[in-house]
Amino acid sequence: MAKIKGSNAMLQVLVDWGIDHIYGYPGGSFDSTMNAIHEMQDKIKFIEVRHEEAGALAASSEYKISGKVGVCFGSAGPGAVHLMNGLYDAKYDKTPMVAIVANVPTSRQDINFFQAFDEQPWFRDVAVWVHQAKTKEAIPVLMDEAIRQAYARKGPAILIIPKDFGWAEIEDNFRVNANAHVAENYPEPTKASVEEAVKLIKEAKAPMVYFGIGAKGAGEELKEFSDKFKMPLASSVIAKGIVEDKFPAYVGSIGRTAPKVGDDIQMFADLVVWVGNNSPFSVFFFNPKAKVIQIDVDPEKLGKRHSVDVPMLADAKKSLRAIIDAGEEKPETPLYKAALADRENWEAWLDSFKDDHIKDDGRVRAEPIFDVINNYATDDAIFAIDVGNVNINFTRLMNLHGDQRWSTSGLYATMGYGLPAAVAAATTFPDREVWSLSGDGGFAMMNQELLTMARYNMHVMNVVFTNETLGFIQAEQEDESHQPLSGVILPDNDWAKVAEGMNVKAVTVTNKAEFEAAVKEWKKMDGPMLVDVKLTKEMPYSTELNTLDDPAFVEKYQAQALKPFSYYAEKYGVEADTASGASQEEPEPDPEPDTTSGASEH
């Protein structure tokens, strides 16, 4: 029987699963696997990031944009600990990924040796599966199991390899069963649940749809559902793009990062068709008396965020199709008409700033920059979005269409996500355009990955929106906790010079024309580019406050052209309380601001 070193056998499992690259940073405890990477460089590409956290974030983001598991590694001790942020991003966003973690040789474990600690308990909270190889022969078996567990349980699987096992020779007789990994095939809805759903839709006066990432692949059904039953479509933030942004009845997401319309209409709904959505902030949305038809493939999600009248444990696409086929077409409701008119007003207001190049402070608003991105990004571009105000601007201003894809750190919301995700996108889809969009706060955390882009000549457009503040947190301190600004001001920095020092073409811009020229230049060149956009220090419109009857609020956000939703509610006859069976009583008070959890609502 032919022999193979343990680390080589482990990498061969990856290759047999169709995995052709791995993100990581070398360490002494990982020497045996680095040797295997060198010997197998014709089969698997090594993407050497500049920080293990970036490798883990890249692996987490890979599934979000490709549907394939990403793989990273870290050495014993510090390298292992640095993986944590990316692993938790994968855990929170239910993202399959695999992390290979080195350990010191077996003879040096449990004796307080250099860089050694008991790694397996450390990872138990974050991992869906974590094991350390106890024999050299187990390495390929456990590698195969880690991949299967990551896919099956939708999260990070972690395999710990002692250094000496990686060098040891074993029999080359393990063969994976990757062909047994088939596409997910979720159940059809029951006939009774479809009938109950159709009945509620027929009776509803103000129905709407609220969908999440679980509706991925059901975009056409969502649009047909909306057209037939005259329901506005709202989504979670990370479900943006499932329905193209220009679809008239799609009002965007709900919450702090959302456009105004979703927040305007959600409390008026008397029926919510809740599709594959587990946004934690949705506990604050919708009238508590509204009826709910919830479609999900995970029984644990049913009823988690709102009381449910018709639970459907079934595939989103199949369930929507069944209801469409069984139901009768409805006329436009007052809420539907008001939502579309409210959206038109909101879009016109945003468009009014598209050519507003320079503000009094010599800086540019976000709208002109996103207008250029919308006009120049290819139909299959991939966007890697960091965390902060850039989430708000991307959610409101980016018009996704075609085969464009994007990813962000959703539920975990870790700053610094943008550049590692762009590295993953450029590695996975080298022939597609990649845009990395970050605020100066998030960019400062992971800007060293420009070195990775330059080293591998990745065609990435890195846009840094510099406003010299942690804007998302500043708005929380001003609008929610009403405290003096503390710890949010950032020093002014010349990010173009920083990028040039990392061998990346860079330019600083203060207006739309300069940014457009930079994009045109990037499209003609190879490799990465950075554009430092000197962004106005004005905050994005607050949908949490949304007090258009307050002249000071209107003045602060230059919102003179915006109409409050009460205008459209009165115009189209939207009832103050349409929830089924509810009386015309005073609305329940809004919940107090969350000042204890530290959570950022997006």
XYZ file of C-alpha atoms in Angstrom:
602
model
C 0.000 0.000 0.000
C 1.339 3.451 -0.942
C 2.165 5.809 1.905
C 1.215 9.480 2.348
C 2.028 12.012 5.047
C -0.872 12.938 7.332
C -1.071 16.586 6.232
C -0.940 15.605 2.565
C -3.787 13.155 3.136
C -5.763 15.923 4.825
C -5.283 18.314 1.889
C -6.154 15.570 -0.583
C -9.552 15.305 1.110
C -10.084 19.013 0.419
C -9.106 18.529 -3.215
C -11.473 15.583 -3.560
C -14.279 17.814 -2.250
C -13.545 20.329 -5.002
C -11.777 22.812 -2.702
C -8.874 24.414 -4.538
C -7.657 27.094 -2.131
C -7.084 27.689 1.552
C -6.547 30.895 3.576
C -3.959 31.074 6.311
C -0.782 32.358 7.913
C 2.211 30.084 8.618
C 3.367 29.130 12.092
C 5.910 26.707 13.493
C 3.264 24.268 14.700
C 1.869 24.201 11.174
C 5.138 23.316 9.415
C 3.971 19.831 8.415
C 0.909 21.246 6.650
C 2.900 24.099 5.068
C 5.167 21.423 3.624
C 2.103 19.611 2.277
C 0.818 22.851 0.735
C 4.167 23.264 -1.018
C 4.168 19.694 -2.289
C 0.559 19.982 -3.505
C 0.697 23.521 -4.924
C -0.468 22.220 -8.319
C -3.718 21.073 -6.663
C -4.463 23.641 -3.960
C -3.687 27.344 -3.856
C -2.441 28.929 -0.659
C -3.794 32.461 -0.024
C -1.445 33.919 2.578
C -3.392 36.599 4.416
C -1.652 39.026 6.749
C -3.695 38.080 9.825
C -5.456 34.861 10.772
C -8.653 36.781 11.509
C -8.732 37.864 7.872
C -8.383 34.240 6.779
C -11.284 33.163 8.960
C -13.473 36.054 7.764
C -12.583 35.208 4.165
C -13.554 31.566 4.694
C -16.824 32.590 6.318
C -17.699 34.997 3.515
C -16.916 32.466 0.809
C -20.047 30.410 1.378
C -22.161 33.566 1.479
C -21.142 34.475 -2.068
C -20.536 31.061 -3.625
C -22.497 28.424 -1.712
C -19.270 26.435 -1.206
C -17.505 25.862 2.070
C -14.422 28.001 2.710
C -11.330 26.710 4.511
C -8.784 28.525 6.668
C -6.117 27.565 9.175
C -4.290 28.882 12.204
C -1.221 27.754 14.084
C -1.159 26.769 17.738
C -1.733 29.424 20.378
C -2.009 32.957 18.931
C -2.897 31.754 15.439
C -5.754 29.687 16.793
C -7.098 32.529 18.936
C -6.975 34.975 16.010
C -9.469 32.825 14.093
C -12.250 33.477 16.577
C -13.841 36.557 15.013
C -14.333 34.857 11.665
C -15.577 31.687 13.321
C -18.228 33.592 15.264
C -19.290 35.402 12.104
C -19.890 31.987 10.536
C -21.709 30.727 13.612
C -24.068 33.699 13.782
C -24.779 33.794 10.040
C -25.195 29.995 9.791
C -22.303 29.766 7.335
C -20.541 26.457 6.630
C -16.762 26.772 6.879
C -13.828 24.659 8.025
C -10.910 25.776 10.168
C -7.793 23.631 10.512
C -5.965 24.403 13.739
C -2.452 23.248 14.520
C -1.360 21.987 17.891
C 2.075 21.356 19.313
C 3.387 17.789 18.937
C 1.616 15.203 21.064
C 4.686 14.706 23.287
C 4.585 18.397 24.266
C 0.896 18.714 25.048
C -0.415 19.069 28.611
C 2.970 20.185 29.992
C 2.582 23.973 29.735
C 4.743 24.077 26.618
C 5.452 27.093 24.377
C 2.230 28.300 22.635
C 0.341 25.227 23.839
C -3.104 25.204 25.420
C -6.090 22.878 25.460
C -7.632 24.004 22.189
C -10.659 21.758 21.925
C -12.662 23.266 24.834
C -11.736 26.749 23.590
C -13.657 26.190 20.345
C -16.681 24.293 21.668
C -18.960 27.314 21.927
C -18.290 28.582 18.413
C -18.048 25.317 16.464
C -20.791 23.025 15.196
C -18.147 20.277 15.333
C -14.646 20.249 16.835
C -12.226 17.341 17.228
C -8.514 16.791 17.659
C -6.983 13.862 15.833
C -5.938 11.227 18.350
C -4.127 9.090 15.799
C -2.341 9.949 12.582
C -4.590 7.554 10.648
C -7.681 9.524 11.696
C -6.613 12.746 9.974
C -8.247 12.235 6.527
C -11.327 10.647 8.098
C -11.813 13.638 10.396
C -11.167 16.122 7.583
C -13.943 14.520 5.564
C -16.200 14.560 8.613
C -15.479 18.242 9.286
C -16.617 19.220 5.788
C -19.763 17.120 6.017
C -20.625 18.526 9.438
C -20.069 22.124 8.305
C -22.500 21.666 5.429
C -25.036 19.666 7.417
C -25.114 21.886 10.506
C -24.434 25.200 8.763
C -21.576 26.567 10.802
C -17.842 26.340 11.471
C -16.281 22.906 11.852
C -12.822 22.741 13.400
C -10.169 20.057 13.035
C -7.125 20.195 15.346
C -3.938 18.547 14.031
C -0.872 17.890 16.224
C 2.279 18.868 14.359
C 3.870 15.411 14.529
C 0.789 13.694 13.075
C 1.059 15.912 10.028
C 4.568 14.630 9.288
C 3.786 10.982 10.015
C 3.171 8.597 7.126
C -0.060 6.636 6.870
C -1.547 4.307 4.284
C -2.960 6.163 1.300
C -6.278 4.378 1.258
C -8.911 6.934 2.279
C -11.473 7.976 -0.294
C -14.088 10.651 0.361
C -17.784 10.454 -0.429
C -18.166 13.983 -1.735
C -20.637 12.753 -4.346
C -23.018 11.945 -1.487
C -23.302 15.670 -0.748
C -26.393 16.611 -2.722
C -28.361 19.837 -3.078
C -30.811 20.591 -0.294
C -34.309 19.336 -0.978
C -36.767 20.721 1.548
C -40.342 19.476 1.933
C -43.521 20.647 0.234
C -46.082 22.479 2.393
C -49.050 20.479 3.596
C -52.378 20.929 1.809
C -54.013 22.061 5.051
C -51.408 24.784 5.695
C -51.779 26.109 2.158
C -55.546 26.276 2.539
C -55.246 28.107 5.865
C -52.755 30.565 4.355
C -55.009 31.275 1.379
C -57.929 31.936 3.739
C -55.982 34.450 5.792
C -54.721 36.231 2.670
C -58.243 36.504 1.309
C -59.491 38.046 4.569
C -56.577 40.440 5.081
C -57.062 44.186 4.566
C -53.379 45.156 4.824
C -51.100 42.175 4.119
C -47.353 42.343 3.493
C -44.397 39.973 3.043
C -41.328 39.921 5.273
C -38.605 37.646 3.873
C -35.078 36.712 4.855
C -32.097 34.837 3.504
C -34.156 31.639 3.725
C -36.015 32.888 0.642
C -32.829 32.821 -1.427
C -33.641 31.365 -4.831
C -37.301 32.321 -4.555
C -37.053 35.842 -5.948
C -39.372 35.208 -8.898
C -41.983 33.620 -6.640
C -41.804 36.559 -4.229
C -42.458 39.021 -7.061
C -45.319 36.954 -8.451
C -46.747 36.580 -4.935
C -46.570 40.342 -4.450
C -48.202 41.070 -7.809
C -51.051 38.601 -7.333
C -51.936 39.399 -3.734
C -50.893 43.072 -3.815
C -48.464 42.836 -0.931
C -45.487 45.119 -0.325
C -42.247 43.161 0.068
C -39.895 43.925 2.962
C -36.807 41.923 3.857
C -34.081 41.483 6.398
C -30.893 43.400 5.602
C -28.934 40.352 4.452
C -31.773 39.289 2.129
C -31.167 42.365 -0.026
C -30.685 41.245 -3.625
C -33.047 38.272 -3.570
C -35.522 40.612 -5.270
C -33.899 43.308 -7.399
C -34.036 46.693 -5.711
C -35.933 48.352 -8.545
C -38.956 46.031 -8.204
C -41.714 48.578 -7.402
C -43.269 46.748 -4.454
C -39.944 45.967 -2.741
C -39.564 48.549 0.038
C -36.220 47.297 1.362
C -35.531 46.194 4.894
C -36.924 47.315 8.241
C -34.949 48.868 11.068
C -32.090 51.265 11.520
C -30.255 50.581 8.274
C -33.450 50.427 6.241
C -35.025 52.870 3.835
C -37.831 54.908 5.378
C -40.691 52.978 3.752
C -40.332 49.628 5.527
C -40.391 51.297 8.919
C -43.362 53.411 7.831
C -45.644 50.547 6.857
C -44.757 47.631 9.134
C -47.012 48.575 12.058
C -50.047 48.925 9.747
C -49.975 45.321 8.504
C -52.769 43.019 9.661
C -51.146 39.972 8.039
C -47.445 39.201 7.604
C -46.248 36.411 5.325
C -42.960 35.683 7.089
C -40.583 33.794 4.775
C -37.223 32.380 5.894
C -36.469 35.307 8.173
C -34.889 35.206 11.629
C -33.831 38.820 12.118
C -33.494 39.321 15.895
C -34.727 42.897 15.677
C -38.037 41.787 14.203
C -39.312 41.314 17.761
C -39.760 45.109 17.616
C -41.609 45.065 14.290
C -45.266 44.665 13.312
C -48.444 45.043 15.274
C -48.520 42.323 17.961
C -52.111 41.617 16.876
C -51.155 41.052 13.247
C -51.654 37.521 11.998
C -48.624 35.652 10.659
C -48.084 32.943 8.075
C -44.524 31.760 8.710
C -42.583 29.639 6.212
C -39.307 28.094 7.372
C -37.371 24.847 7.061
C -36.182 25.005 10.678
C -38.878 24.231 13.272
C -36.878 26.100 15.924
C -37.532 29.362 14.015
C -41.312 28.978 13.886
C -42.870 31.438 16.329
C -39.499 32.651 17.577
C -39.995 36.340 16.742
C -43.806 36.722 16.606
C -46.892 34.672 17.379
C -47.796 32.537 14.354
C -51.238 31.602 13.028
C -50.159 29.334 10.145
C -46.768 27.655 10.571
C -45.437 26.064 7.365
C -42.435 23.787 7.863
C -41.512 23.727 4.197
C -39.350 25.094 1.410
C -39.883 28.815 0.686
C -39.999 28.474 -3.087
C -42.401 25.522 -2.998
C -44.640 27.139 -0.381
C -44.937 30.446 -2.208
C -45.727 28.610 -5.434
C -48.410 26.510 -3.739
C -50.116 29.577 -2.256
C -49.901 31.470 -5.554
C -51.539 28.591 -7.407
C -54.268 28.110 -4.793
C -55.169 31.720 -4.015
C -57.353 34.292 -5.720
C -55.933 37.554 -7.021
C -56.569 40.523 -4.728
C -57.176 44.178 -5.627
C -54.715 46.806 -4.485
C -55.135 47.546 -0.800
C -54.792 51.027 0.716
C -51.551 49.927 2.390
C -50.155 48.653 -0.925
C -50.936 51.956 -2.674
C -49.534 53.996 0.193
C -46.340 51.908 0.333
C -45.626 52.366 -3.383
C -46.284 56.108 -3.204
C -44.123 56.426 -0.083
C -41.335 54.584 -1.881
C -41.553 56.894 -4.905
C -41.216 59.910 -2.613
C -38.234 58.348 -0.807
C -36.472 57.435 -4.066
C -37.019 60.915 -5.507
C -35.568 62.438 -2.340
C -32.467 60.238 -2.533
C -32.085 61.005 -6.251
C -32.109 64.721 -5.506
C -28.646 64.334 -3.958
C -27.055 62.269 -6.751
C -25.323 65.262 -8.332
C -24.777 67.222 -5.121
C -21.011 66.936 -5.391
C -19.543 69.025 -2.627
C -20.924 70.073 0.749
C -19.967 73.165 2.739
C -17.191 71.183 4.417
C -15.623 70.365 1.038
C -16.733 66.747 1.259
C -19.088 64.643 -0.835
C -22.328 62.912 0.154
C -22.769 59.164 -0.257
C -25.484 59.431 -2.947
C -23.196 60.661 -5.770
C -20.651 57.932 -5.012
C -23.252 55.167 -5.086
C -24.713 56.618 -8.268
C -21.344 56.018 -9.927
C -21.135 52.498 -8.496
C -24.646 51.713 -9.737
C -23.775 53.003 -13.196
C -20.393 51.304 -13.570
C -20.548 48.004 -11.646
C -20.972 44.995 -13.923
C -24.112 42.867 -13.822
C -22.156 40.109 -12.065
C -20.128 42.287 -9.681
C -19.538 41.132 -6.112
C -19.674 43.572 -3.204
C -17.911 43.026 0.128
C -19.483 45.361 2.675
C -17.925 46.274 5.995
C -19.935 47.109 9.117
C -21.074 50.595 10.126
C -22.738 53.463 8.279
C -21.573 51.826 5.071
C -24.267 49.188 5.753
C -26.900 51.920 5.852
C -25.744 53.572 2.656
C -25.346 50.285 0.784
C -28.766 49.060 1.883
C -30.487 52.275 0.810
C -28.476 53.386 -2.220
C -27.188 50.277 -4.007
C -29.515 48.964 -6.712
C -28.620 45.274 -6.933
C -29.651 43.454 -10.105
C -28.662 40.674 -12.469
C -26.205 38.223 -10.949
C -24.688 40.745 -8.567
C -23.866 39.315 -5.159
C -22.841 40.767 -1.841
C -21.972 39.775 1.686
C -21.507 41.396 5.056
C -21.167 40.321 8.651
C -24.872 40.068 9.412
C -25.891 38.979 12.872
C -22.384 39.097 14.365
C -21.646 42.466 12.709
C -17.892 42.547 13.096
C -16.061 45.568 11.803
C -13.147 44.837 9.483
C -15.161 42.381 7.386
C -14.909 44.206 4.049
C -11.343 43.535 2.895
C -11.173 39.837 3.902
C -14.512 39.249 2.160
C -13.155 40.957 -0.940
C -10.093 38.694 -0.845
C -12.432 35.692 -0.756
C -14.539 37.031 -3.627
C -11.509 37.741 -5.819
C -10.061 34.310 -5.048
C -13.294 32.426 -5.692
C -14.390 34.462 -8.726
C -11.181 35.814 -10.324
C -13.002 36.792 -13.526
C -15.643 38.939 -11.817
C -15.509 42.509 -10.580
C -15.073 42.872 -6.826
C -15.861 46.020 -4.845
C -14.881 46.418 -1.192
C -16.808 49.185 0.595
C -15.703 50.248 4.080
C -15.909 53.131 6.483
C -12.629 54.482 7.807
C -13.265 52.762 11.154
C -13.685 49.273 9.744
C -10.975 49.804 7.147
C -8.457 50.739 9.849
C -8.940 47.303 11.430
C -8.055 45.143 8.433
C -6.321 47.434 5.933
C -3.258 45.186 5.949
C -5.136 42.872 3.574
C -4.308 45.362 0.816
C -0.955 43.561 0.905
C -2.753 40.297 0.109
C -4.606 41.890 -2.805
C -1.383 43.369 -4.177
C 0.547 40.127 -3.780
C -1.984 38.111 -5.761
C -2.865 40.989 -8.118
C -6.561 40.860 -7.235
C -8.783 43.176 -9.290
C -10.568 44.786 -6.336
C -11.899 48.330 -6.057
C -11.505 49.340 -2.416
C -13.678 52.331 -1.511
C -13.046 53.877 1.903
C -15.663 56.352 3.101
C -13.697 58.660 5.389
C -15.721 60.833 7.735
C -13.367 60.717 10.758
C -15.878 59.140 13.105
C -17.380 55.813 14.029
C -20.607 57.123 12.525
C -22.870 54.231 13.428
C -21.883 54.482 17.088
C -21.956 58.283 17.043
C -25.594 58.193 15.952
C -26.405 55.738 18.764
C -24.798 58.021 21.330
C -26.619 61.067 19.969
C -30.038 59.601 19.179
C -30.509 56.671 21.582
C -28.535 57.146 24.783
C -28.319 60.963 24.407
C -24.809 61.100 25.782
C -21.770 63.222 24.981
C -19.730 61.782 22.122
C -17.188 59.425 23.627
C -14.512 57.410 21.855
C -15.960 57.749 18.365
C -13.795 60.445 16.763
C -11.127 59.105 14.400
C -7.961 60.928 13.367
C -7.812 62.256 9.833
C -5.700 59.943 7.716
C -4.413 59.778 4.162
C -5.502 56.262 3.234
C -4.269 56.731 -0.319
C -0.704 57.103 0.953
C -1.156 54.035 3.144
C -2.340 52.015 0.148
C 0.507 53.229 -2.050
C 2.899 52.039 0.628
C 1.355 48.595 0.205
C 1.866 48.646 -3.583
C -1.766 49.462 -4.344
C -2.762 52.180 -6.797
C -4.649 54.838 -4.825
C -6.305 58.235 -5.089
C -8.190 60.627 -2.797
C -11.457 62.150 -4.059
C -13.808 64.852 -2.798
C -16.453 64.880 -5.540
C -18.389 62.709 -7.947
C -16.336 63.520 -11.041
C -13.077 62.523 -9.355
C -14.571 59.258 -8.153
C -15.972 58.459 -11.602
C -12.546 59.083 -13.145
C -10.938 56.728 -10.622
C -13.449 53.968 -11.383
C -12.822 54.328 -15.111
C -9.074 54.047 -14.512
C -9.500 50.925 -12.354
C -11.623 49.223 -14.983
C -8.753 49.511 -17.482
C -6.019 48.208 -15.179
C -5.061 44.943 -13.507
C -4.807 44.534 -9.778
C -6.339 46.394 -6.853
C -7.060 50.071 -6.375
C -8.067 52.172 -3.378
C -10.166 55.316 -3.433
C -10.288 57.379 -0.254
C -13.634 59.199 -0.457
C -13.704 62.235 1.818
C -17.300 61.836 2.925
C -19.503 64.476 4.512
C -19.759 64.205 8.275
C -23.554 64.413 8.121
C -25.296 61.287 9.407
C -27.622 59.151 7.242
C -31.338 59.825 7.681
C -32.580 58.349 10.967
C -35.421 55.918 10.335
C -35.530 55.238 14.065
C -36.494 58.828 14.846
C -38.286 59.553 11.544
C -40.007 62.643 12.971
C -40.862 64.655 9.883
C -43.227 66.832 11.904
C -40.201 68.240 13.759
C -38.638 71.193 11.879
C -35.261 70.574 13.522
C -35.254 66.953 12.304
C -36.218 68.049 8.789
C -33.474 70.655 8.757
C -30.833 68.252 10.091
C -31.443 65.707 7.320
C -32.391 68.196 4.571
C -35.691 66.304 4.347
C -37.954 69.106 3.187
C -39.090 67.048 0.177
C -40.032 64.008 2.263
C -43.630 63.449 3.290
C -44.573 61.634 6.509
C -46.385 58.351 6.028
C -49.478 59.881 7.603
C -49.879 61.873 4.374
C -50.138 58.682 2.289
C -52.168 56.859 4.919
C -54.785 59.613 4.782
C -54.626 59.908 0.988
C -55.239 56.191 0.381
C -57.405 55.433 3.410
C -55.037 53.260 5.437
C -56.763 52.473 8.724
C -54.998 53.384 11.942
C -55.319 49.827 13.227
C -56.061 47.204 10.614
C -54.866 44.223 12.612
C -57.549 41.567 12.570
C -59.887 41.833 15.526
C -58.144 44.877 16.982
C -60.089 47.866 18.264
C -59.266 51.499 17.540
C -57.310 51.904 20.729
C -54.155 53.787 21.531
C -51.073 52.050 20.079
C -48.755 50.302 22.458
C -45.724 52.444 23.357
C -42.475 51.817 21.573
C -39.974 49.738 23.554
C -37.341 51.667 25.464
C -33.960 51.951 23.714
C -31.662 49.017 24.384
C -28.933 50.543 26.542
C -27.655 47.345 28.109
C -26.898 44.797 25.408
C -24.522 46.829 23.268
C -26.315 45.556 20.198
C -26.348 47.683 17.060
C -29.692 47.456 15.329
C -29.095 46.409 11.753
